[in-house]
mmCIF file of C-alpha atoms and ligand atoms in Angstrom:
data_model
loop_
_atom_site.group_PDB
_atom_site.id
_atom_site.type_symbol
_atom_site.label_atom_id
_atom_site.label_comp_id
_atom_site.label_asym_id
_atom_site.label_seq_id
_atom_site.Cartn_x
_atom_site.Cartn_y
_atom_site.Cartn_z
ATOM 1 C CA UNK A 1 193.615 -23.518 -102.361
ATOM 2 C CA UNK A 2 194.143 -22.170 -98.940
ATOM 3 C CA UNK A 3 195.093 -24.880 -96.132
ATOM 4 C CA UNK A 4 196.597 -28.160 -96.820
ATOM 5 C CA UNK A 5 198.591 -30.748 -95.608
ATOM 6 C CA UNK A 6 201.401 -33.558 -96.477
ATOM 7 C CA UNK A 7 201.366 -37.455 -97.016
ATOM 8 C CA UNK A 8 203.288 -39.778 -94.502
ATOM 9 C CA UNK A 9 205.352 -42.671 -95.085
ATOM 10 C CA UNK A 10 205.827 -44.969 -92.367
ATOM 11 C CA UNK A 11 209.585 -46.070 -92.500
ATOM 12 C CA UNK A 12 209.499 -48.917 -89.670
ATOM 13 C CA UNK A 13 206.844 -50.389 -87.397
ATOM 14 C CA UNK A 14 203.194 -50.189 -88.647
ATOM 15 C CA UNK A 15 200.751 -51.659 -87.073
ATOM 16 C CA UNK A 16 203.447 -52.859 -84.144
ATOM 17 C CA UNK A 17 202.458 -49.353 -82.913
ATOM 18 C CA UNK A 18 198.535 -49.781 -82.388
ATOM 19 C CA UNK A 19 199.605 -52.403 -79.707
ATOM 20 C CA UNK A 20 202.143 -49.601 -78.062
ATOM 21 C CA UNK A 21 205.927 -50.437 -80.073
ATOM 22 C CA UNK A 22 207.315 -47.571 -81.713
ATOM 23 C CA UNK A 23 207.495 -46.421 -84.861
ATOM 24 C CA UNK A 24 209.075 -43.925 -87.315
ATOM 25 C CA UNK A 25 207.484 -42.231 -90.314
ATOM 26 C CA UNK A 26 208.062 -38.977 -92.356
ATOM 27 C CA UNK A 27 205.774 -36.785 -94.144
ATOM 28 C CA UNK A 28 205.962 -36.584 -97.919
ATOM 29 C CA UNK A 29 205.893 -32.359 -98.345
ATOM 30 C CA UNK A 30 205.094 -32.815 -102.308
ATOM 31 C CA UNK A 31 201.858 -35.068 -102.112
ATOM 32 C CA UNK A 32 199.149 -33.063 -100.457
ATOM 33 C CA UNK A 33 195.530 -32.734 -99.704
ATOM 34 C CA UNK A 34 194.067 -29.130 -99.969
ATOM 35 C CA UNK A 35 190.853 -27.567 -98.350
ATOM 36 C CA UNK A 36 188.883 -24.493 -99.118
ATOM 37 C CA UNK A 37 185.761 -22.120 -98.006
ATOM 38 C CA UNK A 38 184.388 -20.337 -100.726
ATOM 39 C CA UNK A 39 181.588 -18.272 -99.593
ATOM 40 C CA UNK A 40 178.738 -18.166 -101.809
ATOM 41 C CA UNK A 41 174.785 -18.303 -101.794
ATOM 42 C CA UNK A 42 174.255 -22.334 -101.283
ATOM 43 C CA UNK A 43 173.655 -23.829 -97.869
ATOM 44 C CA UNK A 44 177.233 -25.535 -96.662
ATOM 45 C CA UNK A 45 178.181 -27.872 -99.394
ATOM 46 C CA UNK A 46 181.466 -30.069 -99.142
ATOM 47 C CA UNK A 47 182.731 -30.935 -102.548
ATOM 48 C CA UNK A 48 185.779 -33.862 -102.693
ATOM 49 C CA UNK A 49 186.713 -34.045 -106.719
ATOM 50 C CA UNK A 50 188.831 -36.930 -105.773
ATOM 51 C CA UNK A 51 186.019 -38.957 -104.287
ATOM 52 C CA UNK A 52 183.024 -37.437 -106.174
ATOM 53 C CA UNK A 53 181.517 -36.501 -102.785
ATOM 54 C CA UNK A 54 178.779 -33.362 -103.461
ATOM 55 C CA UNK A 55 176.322 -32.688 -100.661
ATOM 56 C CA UNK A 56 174.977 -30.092 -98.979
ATOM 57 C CA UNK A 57 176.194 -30.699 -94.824
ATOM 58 C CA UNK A 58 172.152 -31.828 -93.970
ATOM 59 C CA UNK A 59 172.581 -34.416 -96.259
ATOM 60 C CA UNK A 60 176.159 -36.177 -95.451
ATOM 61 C CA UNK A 61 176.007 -39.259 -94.210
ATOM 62 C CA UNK A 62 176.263 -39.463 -90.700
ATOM 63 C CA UNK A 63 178.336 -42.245 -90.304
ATOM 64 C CA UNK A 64 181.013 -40.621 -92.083
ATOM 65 C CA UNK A 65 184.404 -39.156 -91.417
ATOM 66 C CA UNK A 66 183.540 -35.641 -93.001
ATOM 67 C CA UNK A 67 180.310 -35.389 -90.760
ATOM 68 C CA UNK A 68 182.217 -36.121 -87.739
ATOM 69 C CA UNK A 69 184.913 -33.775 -88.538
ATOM 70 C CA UNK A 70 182.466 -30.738 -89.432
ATOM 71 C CA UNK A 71 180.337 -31.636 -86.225
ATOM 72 C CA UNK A 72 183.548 -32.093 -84.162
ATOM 73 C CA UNK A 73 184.752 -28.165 -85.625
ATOM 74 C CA UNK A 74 181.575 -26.543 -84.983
ATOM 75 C CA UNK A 75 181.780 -27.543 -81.404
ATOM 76 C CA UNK A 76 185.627 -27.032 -81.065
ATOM 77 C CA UNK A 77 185.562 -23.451 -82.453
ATOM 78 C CA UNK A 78 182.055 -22.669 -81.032
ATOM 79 C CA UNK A 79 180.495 -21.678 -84.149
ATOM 80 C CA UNK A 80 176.990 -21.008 -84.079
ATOM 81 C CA UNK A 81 176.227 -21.687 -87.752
ATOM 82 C CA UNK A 82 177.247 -22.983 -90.658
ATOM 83 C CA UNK A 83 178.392 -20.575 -93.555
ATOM 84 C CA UNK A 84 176.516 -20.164 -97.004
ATOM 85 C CA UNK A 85 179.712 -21.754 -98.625
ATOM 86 C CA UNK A 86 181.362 -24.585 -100.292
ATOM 87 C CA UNK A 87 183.522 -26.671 -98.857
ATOM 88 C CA UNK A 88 186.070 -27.669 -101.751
ATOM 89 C CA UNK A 89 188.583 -30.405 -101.026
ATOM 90 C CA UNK A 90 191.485 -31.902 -103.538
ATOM 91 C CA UNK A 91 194.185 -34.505 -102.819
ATOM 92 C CA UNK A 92 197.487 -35.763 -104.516
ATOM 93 C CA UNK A 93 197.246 -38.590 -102.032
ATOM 94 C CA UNK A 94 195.957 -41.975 -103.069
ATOM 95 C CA UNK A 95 193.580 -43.053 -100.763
ATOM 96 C CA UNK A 96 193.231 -46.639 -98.809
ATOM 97 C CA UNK A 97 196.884 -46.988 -99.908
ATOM 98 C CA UNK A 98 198.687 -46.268 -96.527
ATOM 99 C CA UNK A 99 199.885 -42.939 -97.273
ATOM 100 C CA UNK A 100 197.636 -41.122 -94.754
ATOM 101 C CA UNK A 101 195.128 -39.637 -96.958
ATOM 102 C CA UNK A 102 192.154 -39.528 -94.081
ATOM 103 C CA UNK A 103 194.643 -37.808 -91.747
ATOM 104 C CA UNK A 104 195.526 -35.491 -94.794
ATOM 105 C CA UNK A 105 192.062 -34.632 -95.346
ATOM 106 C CA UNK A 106 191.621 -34.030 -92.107
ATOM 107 C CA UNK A 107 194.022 -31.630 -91.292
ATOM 108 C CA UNK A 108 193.596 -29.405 -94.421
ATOM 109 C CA UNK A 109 189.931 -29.318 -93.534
ATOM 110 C CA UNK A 110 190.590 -28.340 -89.735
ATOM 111 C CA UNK A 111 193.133 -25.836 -91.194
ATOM 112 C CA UNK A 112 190.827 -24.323 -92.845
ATOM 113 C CA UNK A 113 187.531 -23.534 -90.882
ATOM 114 C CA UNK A 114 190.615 -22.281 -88.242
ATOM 115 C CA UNK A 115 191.728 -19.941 -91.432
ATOM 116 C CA UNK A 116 188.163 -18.999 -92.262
ATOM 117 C CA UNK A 117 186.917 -18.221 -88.942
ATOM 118 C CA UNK A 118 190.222 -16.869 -88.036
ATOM 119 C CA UNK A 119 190.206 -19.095 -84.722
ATOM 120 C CA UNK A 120 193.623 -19.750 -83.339
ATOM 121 C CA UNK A 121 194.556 -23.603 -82.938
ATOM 122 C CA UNK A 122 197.988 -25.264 -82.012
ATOM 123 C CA UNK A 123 199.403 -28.070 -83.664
ATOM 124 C CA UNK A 124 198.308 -30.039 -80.419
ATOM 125 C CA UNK A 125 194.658 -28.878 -80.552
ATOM 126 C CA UNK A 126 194.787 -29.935 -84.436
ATOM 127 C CA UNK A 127 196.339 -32.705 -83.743
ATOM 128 C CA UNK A 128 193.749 -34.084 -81.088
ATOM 129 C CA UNK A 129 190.676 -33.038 -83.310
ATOM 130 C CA UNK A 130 192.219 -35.405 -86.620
ATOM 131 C CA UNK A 131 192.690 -38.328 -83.934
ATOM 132 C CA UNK A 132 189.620 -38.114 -83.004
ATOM 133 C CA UNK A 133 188.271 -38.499 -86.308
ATOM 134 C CA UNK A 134 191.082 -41.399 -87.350
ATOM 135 C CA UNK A 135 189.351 -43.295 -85.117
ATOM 136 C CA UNK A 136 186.667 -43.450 -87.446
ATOM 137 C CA UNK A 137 188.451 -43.920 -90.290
ATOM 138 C CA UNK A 138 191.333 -46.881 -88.445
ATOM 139 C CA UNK A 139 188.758 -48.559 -85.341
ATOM 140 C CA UNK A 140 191.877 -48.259 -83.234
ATOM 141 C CA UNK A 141 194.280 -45.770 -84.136
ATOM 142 C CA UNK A 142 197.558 -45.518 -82.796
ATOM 143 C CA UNK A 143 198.175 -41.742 -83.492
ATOM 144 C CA UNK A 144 200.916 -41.735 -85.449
ATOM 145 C CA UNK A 145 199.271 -40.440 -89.265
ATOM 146 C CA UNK A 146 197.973 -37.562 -87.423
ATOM 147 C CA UNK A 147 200.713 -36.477 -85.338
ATOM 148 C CA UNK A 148 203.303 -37.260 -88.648
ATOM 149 C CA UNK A 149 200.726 -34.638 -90.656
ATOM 150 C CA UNK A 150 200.016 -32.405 -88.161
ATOM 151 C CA UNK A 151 203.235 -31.390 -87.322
ATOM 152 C CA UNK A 152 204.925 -32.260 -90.688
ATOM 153 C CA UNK A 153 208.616 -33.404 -89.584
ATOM 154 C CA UNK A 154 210.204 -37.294 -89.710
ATOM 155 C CA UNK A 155 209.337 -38.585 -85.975
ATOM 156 C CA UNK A 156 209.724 -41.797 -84.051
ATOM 157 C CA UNK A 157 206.227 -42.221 -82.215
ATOM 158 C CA UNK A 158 204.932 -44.166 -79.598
ATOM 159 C CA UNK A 159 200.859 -44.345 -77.707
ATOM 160 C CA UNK A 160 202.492 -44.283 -74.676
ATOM 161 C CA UNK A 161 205.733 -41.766 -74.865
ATOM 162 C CA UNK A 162 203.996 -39.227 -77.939
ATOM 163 C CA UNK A 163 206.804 -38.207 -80.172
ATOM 164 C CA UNK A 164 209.759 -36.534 -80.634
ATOM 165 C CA UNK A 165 211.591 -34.977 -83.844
ATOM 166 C CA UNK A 166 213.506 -37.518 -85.521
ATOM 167 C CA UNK A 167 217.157 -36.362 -85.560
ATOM 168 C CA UNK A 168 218.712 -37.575 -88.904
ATOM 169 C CA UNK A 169 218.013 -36.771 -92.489
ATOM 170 C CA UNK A 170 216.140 -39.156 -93.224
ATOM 171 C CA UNK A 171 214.258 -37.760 -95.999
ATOM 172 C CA UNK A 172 217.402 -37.779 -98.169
ATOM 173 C CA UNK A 173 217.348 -41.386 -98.414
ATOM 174 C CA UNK A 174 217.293 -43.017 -102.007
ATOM 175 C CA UNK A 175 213.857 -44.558 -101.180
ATOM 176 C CA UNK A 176 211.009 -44.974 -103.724
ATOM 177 C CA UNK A 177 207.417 -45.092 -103.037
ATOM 178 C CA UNK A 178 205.416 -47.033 -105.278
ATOM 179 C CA UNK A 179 201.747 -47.052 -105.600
ATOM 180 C CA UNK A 180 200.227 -50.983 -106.249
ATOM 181 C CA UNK A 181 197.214 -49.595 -107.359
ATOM 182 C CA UNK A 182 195.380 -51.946 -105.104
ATOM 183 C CA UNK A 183 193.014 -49.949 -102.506
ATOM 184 C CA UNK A 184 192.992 -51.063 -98.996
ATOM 185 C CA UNK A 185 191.218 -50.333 -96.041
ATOM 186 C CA UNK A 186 193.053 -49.475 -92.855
ATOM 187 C CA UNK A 187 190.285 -50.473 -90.929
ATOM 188 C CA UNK A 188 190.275 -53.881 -92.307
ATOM 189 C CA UNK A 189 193.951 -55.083 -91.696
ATOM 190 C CA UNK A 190 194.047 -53.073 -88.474
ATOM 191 C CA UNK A 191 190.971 -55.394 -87.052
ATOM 192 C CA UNK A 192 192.215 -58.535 -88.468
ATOM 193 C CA UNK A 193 195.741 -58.102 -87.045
ATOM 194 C CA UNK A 194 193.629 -57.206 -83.857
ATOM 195 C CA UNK A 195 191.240 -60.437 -83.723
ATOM 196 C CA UNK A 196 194.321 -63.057 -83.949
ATOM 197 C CA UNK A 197 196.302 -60.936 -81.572
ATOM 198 C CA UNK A 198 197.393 -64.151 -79.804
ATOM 199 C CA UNK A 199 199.256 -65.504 -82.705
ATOM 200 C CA UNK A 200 200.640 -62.106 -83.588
ATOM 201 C CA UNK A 201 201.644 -60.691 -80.899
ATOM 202 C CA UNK A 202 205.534 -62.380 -80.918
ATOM 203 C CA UNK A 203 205.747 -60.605 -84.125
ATOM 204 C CA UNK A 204 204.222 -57.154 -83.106
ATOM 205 C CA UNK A 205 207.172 -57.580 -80.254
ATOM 206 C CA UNK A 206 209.732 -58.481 -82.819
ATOM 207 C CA UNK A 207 208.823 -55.311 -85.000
ATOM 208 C CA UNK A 208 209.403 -52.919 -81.932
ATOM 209 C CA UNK A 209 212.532 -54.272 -81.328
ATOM 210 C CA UNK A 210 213.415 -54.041 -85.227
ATOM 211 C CA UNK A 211 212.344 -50.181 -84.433
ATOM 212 C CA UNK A 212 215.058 -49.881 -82.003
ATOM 213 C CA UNK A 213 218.026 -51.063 -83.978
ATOM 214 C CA UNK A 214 216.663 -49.554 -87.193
ATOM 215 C CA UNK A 215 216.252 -45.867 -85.313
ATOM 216 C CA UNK A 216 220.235 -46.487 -85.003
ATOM 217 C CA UNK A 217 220.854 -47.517 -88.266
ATOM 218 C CA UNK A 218 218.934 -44.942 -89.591
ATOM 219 C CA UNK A 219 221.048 -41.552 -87.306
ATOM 220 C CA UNK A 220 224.414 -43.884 -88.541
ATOM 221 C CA UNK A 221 223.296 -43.343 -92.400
ATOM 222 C CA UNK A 222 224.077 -46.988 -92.903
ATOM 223 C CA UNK A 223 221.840 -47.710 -95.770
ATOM 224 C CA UNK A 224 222.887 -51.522 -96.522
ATOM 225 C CA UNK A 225 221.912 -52.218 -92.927
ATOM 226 C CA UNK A 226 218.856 -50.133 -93.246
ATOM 227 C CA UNK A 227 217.928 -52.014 -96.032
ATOM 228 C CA UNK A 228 218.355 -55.110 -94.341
ATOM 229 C CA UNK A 229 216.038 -54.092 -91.737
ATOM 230 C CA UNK A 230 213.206 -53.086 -94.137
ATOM 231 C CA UNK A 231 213.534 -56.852 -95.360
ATOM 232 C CA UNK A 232 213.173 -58.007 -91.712
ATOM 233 C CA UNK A 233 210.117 -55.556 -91.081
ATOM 234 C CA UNK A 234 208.532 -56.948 -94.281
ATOM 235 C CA UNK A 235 208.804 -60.300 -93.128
ATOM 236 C CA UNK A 236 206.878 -59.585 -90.186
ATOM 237 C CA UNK A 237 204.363 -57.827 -91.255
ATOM 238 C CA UNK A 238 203.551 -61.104 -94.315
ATOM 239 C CA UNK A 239 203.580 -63.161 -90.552
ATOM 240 C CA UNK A 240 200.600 -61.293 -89.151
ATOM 241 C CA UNK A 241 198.829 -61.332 -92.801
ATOM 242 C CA UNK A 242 199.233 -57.964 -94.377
ATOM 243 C CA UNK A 243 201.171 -57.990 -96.952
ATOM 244 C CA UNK A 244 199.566 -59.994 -100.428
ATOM 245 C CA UNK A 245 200.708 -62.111 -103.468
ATOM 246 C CA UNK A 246 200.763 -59.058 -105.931
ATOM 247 C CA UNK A 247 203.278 -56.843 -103.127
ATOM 248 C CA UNK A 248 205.179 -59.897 -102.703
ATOM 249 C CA UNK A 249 205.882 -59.903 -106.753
ATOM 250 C CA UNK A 250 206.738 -56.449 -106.417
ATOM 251 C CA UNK A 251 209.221 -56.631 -104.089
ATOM 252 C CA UNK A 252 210.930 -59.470 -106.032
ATOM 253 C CA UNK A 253 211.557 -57.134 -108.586
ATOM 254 C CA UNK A 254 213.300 -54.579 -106.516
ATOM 255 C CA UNK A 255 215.495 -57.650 -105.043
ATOM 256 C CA UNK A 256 216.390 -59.186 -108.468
ATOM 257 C CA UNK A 257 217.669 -55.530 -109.259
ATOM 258 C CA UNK A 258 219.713 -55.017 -106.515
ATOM 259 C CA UNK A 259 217.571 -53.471 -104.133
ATOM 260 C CA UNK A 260 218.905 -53.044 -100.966
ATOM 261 C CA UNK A 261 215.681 -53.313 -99.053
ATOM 262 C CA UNK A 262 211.707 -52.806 -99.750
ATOM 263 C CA UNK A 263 208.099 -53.055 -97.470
ATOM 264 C CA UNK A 264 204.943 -52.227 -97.500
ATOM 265 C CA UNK A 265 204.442 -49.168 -95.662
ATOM 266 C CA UNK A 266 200.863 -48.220 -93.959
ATOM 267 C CA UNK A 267 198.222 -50.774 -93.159
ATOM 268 C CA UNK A 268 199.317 -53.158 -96.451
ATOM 269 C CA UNK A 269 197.307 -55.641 -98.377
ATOM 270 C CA UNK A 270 197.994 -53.476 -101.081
ATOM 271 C CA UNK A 271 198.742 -49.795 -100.938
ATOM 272 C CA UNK A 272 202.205 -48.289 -101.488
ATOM 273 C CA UNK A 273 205.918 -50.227 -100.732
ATOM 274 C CA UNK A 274 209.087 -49.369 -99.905
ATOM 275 C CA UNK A 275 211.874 -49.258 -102.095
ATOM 276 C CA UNK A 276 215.626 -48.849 -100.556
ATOM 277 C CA UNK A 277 218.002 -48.275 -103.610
ATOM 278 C CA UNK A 278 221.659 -47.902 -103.537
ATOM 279 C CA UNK A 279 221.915 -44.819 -104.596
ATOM 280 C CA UNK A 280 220.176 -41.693 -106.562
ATOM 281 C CA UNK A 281 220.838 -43.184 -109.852
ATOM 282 C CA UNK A 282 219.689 -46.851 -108.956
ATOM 283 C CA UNK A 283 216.366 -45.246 -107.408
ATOM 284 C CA UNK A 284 215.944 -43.640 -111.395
ATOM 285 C CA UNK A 285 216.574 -46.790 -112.665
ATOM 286 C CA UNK A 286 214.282 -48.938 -110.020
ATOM 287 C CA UNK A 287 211.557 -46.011 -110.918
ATOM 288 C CA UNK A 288 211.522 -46.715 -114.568
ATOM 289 C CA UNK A 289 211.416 -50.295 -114.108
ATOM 290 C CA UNK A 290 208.276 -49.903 -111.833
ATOM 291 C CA UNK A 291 206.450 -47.526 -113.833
ATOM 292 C CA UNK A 292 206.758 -49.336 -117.232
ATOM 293 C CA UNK A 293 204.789 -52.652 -115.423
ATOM 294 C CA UNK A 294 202.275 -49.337 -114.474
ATOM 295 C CA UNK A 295 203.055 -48.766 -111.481
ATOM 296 C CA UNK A 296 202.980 -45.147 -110.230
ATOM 297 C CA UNK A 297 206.072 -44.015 -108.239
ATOM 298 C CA UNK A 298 206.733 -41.425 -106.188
ATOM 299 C CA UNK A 299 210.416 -40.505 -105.298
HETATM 300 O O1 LIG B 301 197.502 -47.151 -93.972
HETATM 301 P P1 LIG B 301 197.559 -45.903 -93.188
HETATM 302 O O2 LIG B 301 198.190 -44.766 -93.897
HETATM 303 O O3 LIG B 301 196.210 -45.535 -92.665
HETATM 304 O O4 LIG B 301 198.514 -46.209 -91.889
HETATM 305 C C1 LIG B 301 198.084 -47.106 -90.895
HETATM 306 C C2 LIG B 301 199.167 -47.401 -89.887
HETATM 307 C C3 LIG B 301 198.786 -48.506 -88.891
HETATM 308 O O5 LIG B 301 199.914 -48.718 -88.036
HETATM 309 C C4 LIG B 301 198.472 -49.815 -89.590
HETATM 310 C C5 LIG B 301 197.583 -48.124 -88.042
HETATM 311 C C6 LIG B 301 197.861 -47.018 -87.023
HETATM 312 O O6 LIG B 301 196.889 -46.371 -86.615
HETATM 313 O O7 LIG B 301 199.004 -46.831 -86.612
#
C-alpha cells in the first residue's frame, strides 16, 4: 500500500501526561497501519479488513473517527469532491491495546489523500489534523500518540512544552512488548482516571517526577535502574486503577524470571506491557515463555 505509519510505545508516564507531566514514548517502525486510494467506478468506499468496516462515505456513521477524519481532509485540502475510489486500510497494530492504533490509522489515512491529491502537508499540519481526531477517539487527549506517529522518532512530550527528539538510543533496549489479548478502550480509563482526579492526582504528580529521573536513567543506559523505575511507574498507574488482575499475573512472571522491570504501557486495563530484560538473550527467553501461555510478543 502507499502511505502508512508506525505503532508507539509509551516508555514512562501515561496518562500523568493528559493532566500536563511529561512523558516519553517511541514509535515501533515494524508494526504499521497502511492506507490506500484506489480509483475505481464506486462512490467513495472506505474498506478496514482489520475491523470489517465496508461503507460507502454517505453511509459511515457520523459519530465516528473515520467520518471526522474524511470530513476534517476535505476541508483541510479544499477538495471539492469526493473521488470514485476505495479507501483501503490494513493494520499490524492491535487495536484498544495502547499501542496507538487510532493515531496510526489516522496518519496513514491523512498521508494518503495528501499523496493522492498531491497536496503538500508538514509533519505539523499532519500532526494537528490526527489530534484533532484523537480527541474523538481519547475524550481528552494529551497529544502525545499523534505527535510520537507523526513524526516517528523516541520523544519526551509534554501539553504544555510540545516535544523534543529524545537523545539516547533508546530503541536498542532489551524490552519486550507483549500483547494481553484483552481490548481496552482509551476513552474509558482516560475518563475514569479523570472523574476521581482528586484521589489521583498525588500519583499523576509522582509519575512526572518518575519521568524526570527515568529521562536520566534512560541517556545514562543504566538498565537495572531503568528497570526499577518501570516497577515504580507500574505501581502508580495500579493506584489510579488501570492496570487489572490478568496484567498483574503477567508481570509476576517476568519478575519470577528475572525481569528487571515491566508496565503496562498506553491507557492499560489490558492492552500491551512492558518487559525490561537483562539482556538480548533473556528478552528470547522471556519471549518464549510469554508466547507459550499465548501471549503474542513483539520484540
Ligand atoms: O492507549 P493508547 O495507545 O491510546 O495511549 C493512551 C495514552 C494516555 O496517556 C492514557 C492518553 C493520552 O492521550 O496521553
Amino acid at each position: 500500500m502507499n502511505s502508512s505509519a508506525s505503532a508507539k510505545t509509551i516508555l514512562f508516564g501515561e496518562h500523568a501526561v493528559v493532566y500536563g507531566e511529561p512523558a516519553i514514548a517511541i514509535p515501533l517502525p515494524n508494526l504499521r497501519t497502511y492506507a490506500e486510494i484506489r480509483t475505481d467506478n464506486n462512490e467513495f468506499r472506505i474498506i478496514s479488513e482489520n475491523t470489517g468496516l465496508n461503507k460507502a462515505y454517505n453511509d459511515l456513521d457520523p459519530t465516528s473517527g473515520i467520518k471526522h477524519l474524511i470530513d476534517l481532509l476535505i476541508s483541510e485540502l479544499q477538495l471539492d469532491e469526493l473521488p470514485h475510489a476505495t479507501l483501503m486500510i490494513r493494520s499490524d497494530i492491535p487495536i484498544a491495546s495502547g499501542l496507538g492504533s487510532g493515531a496510526a490509522m489516522s496518519v496513514a489515512v491523512i498521508r494518503e489523500f495528501a499523496r493522492y491529491f498531491d497536496k503538500n502537508l508538514s509533519s505539523g499540519e499532519i500532526n494537528e489534523i490526527a489530534f484533532e481526531i484523537e480527541k474523538i477517539y481519547h475524550g481528552f487527549p494529551s497529544g502525545i500518540d499523534n505527535t510520537t506517529i507523526t513524526y516517528e522518532t523516541p520523544i519526551i512530550f509534554s501539553k504544555s512544552g510540545g516535544f523534543s527528539r529524545f537523545s539516547a538510543d533508546v530503541t536498542k533496549l532489551p524490552l519486550l512488548i507483549v500483547d494481553s489479548g484483552i481490548r481496552s478502550r482509551t476513552v474509558d480509563a482516560v475518563t475514569d482516571v479523570r472523574n476521581n482526579y482528586e484521589n489521583n492526582k498525588k500519583y499523576l504528580r509522582l509519575i512526572g517526577l518518575l519521568v524526570k529521573k527515568a529521562e536520566r536513567k534512560l541517556k545514562e543506559g543504566n538498565l537495572e535502574e531503568i528497570g526499577m523505575l518501570m516497577n515504580e511507574n507500574q505501581h502508580l498507574l495500579a493506584q489510579i486503577g488501570v492496570s487489572c488482575e490478568e496484567i498483574d499475573q503477567y508481570i509476576s512472571i517476568a519478575e519470577v524470571n528475572r525481569a528487571l522491570g515491566s508496565k503496562i504501557t498506553g491507557a492499560g486495563r489490558g492492552g500491551n506491557f512492558l518487559v525490561l530484560a537483562q539482556n538480548r538473550e533473556h528478552a528470547c527467553e522471556l519471549k518464549k515463555l510469554y508466547e507459550n501461555i499465548g501471549l503474542r510478543v513483539f520484540l
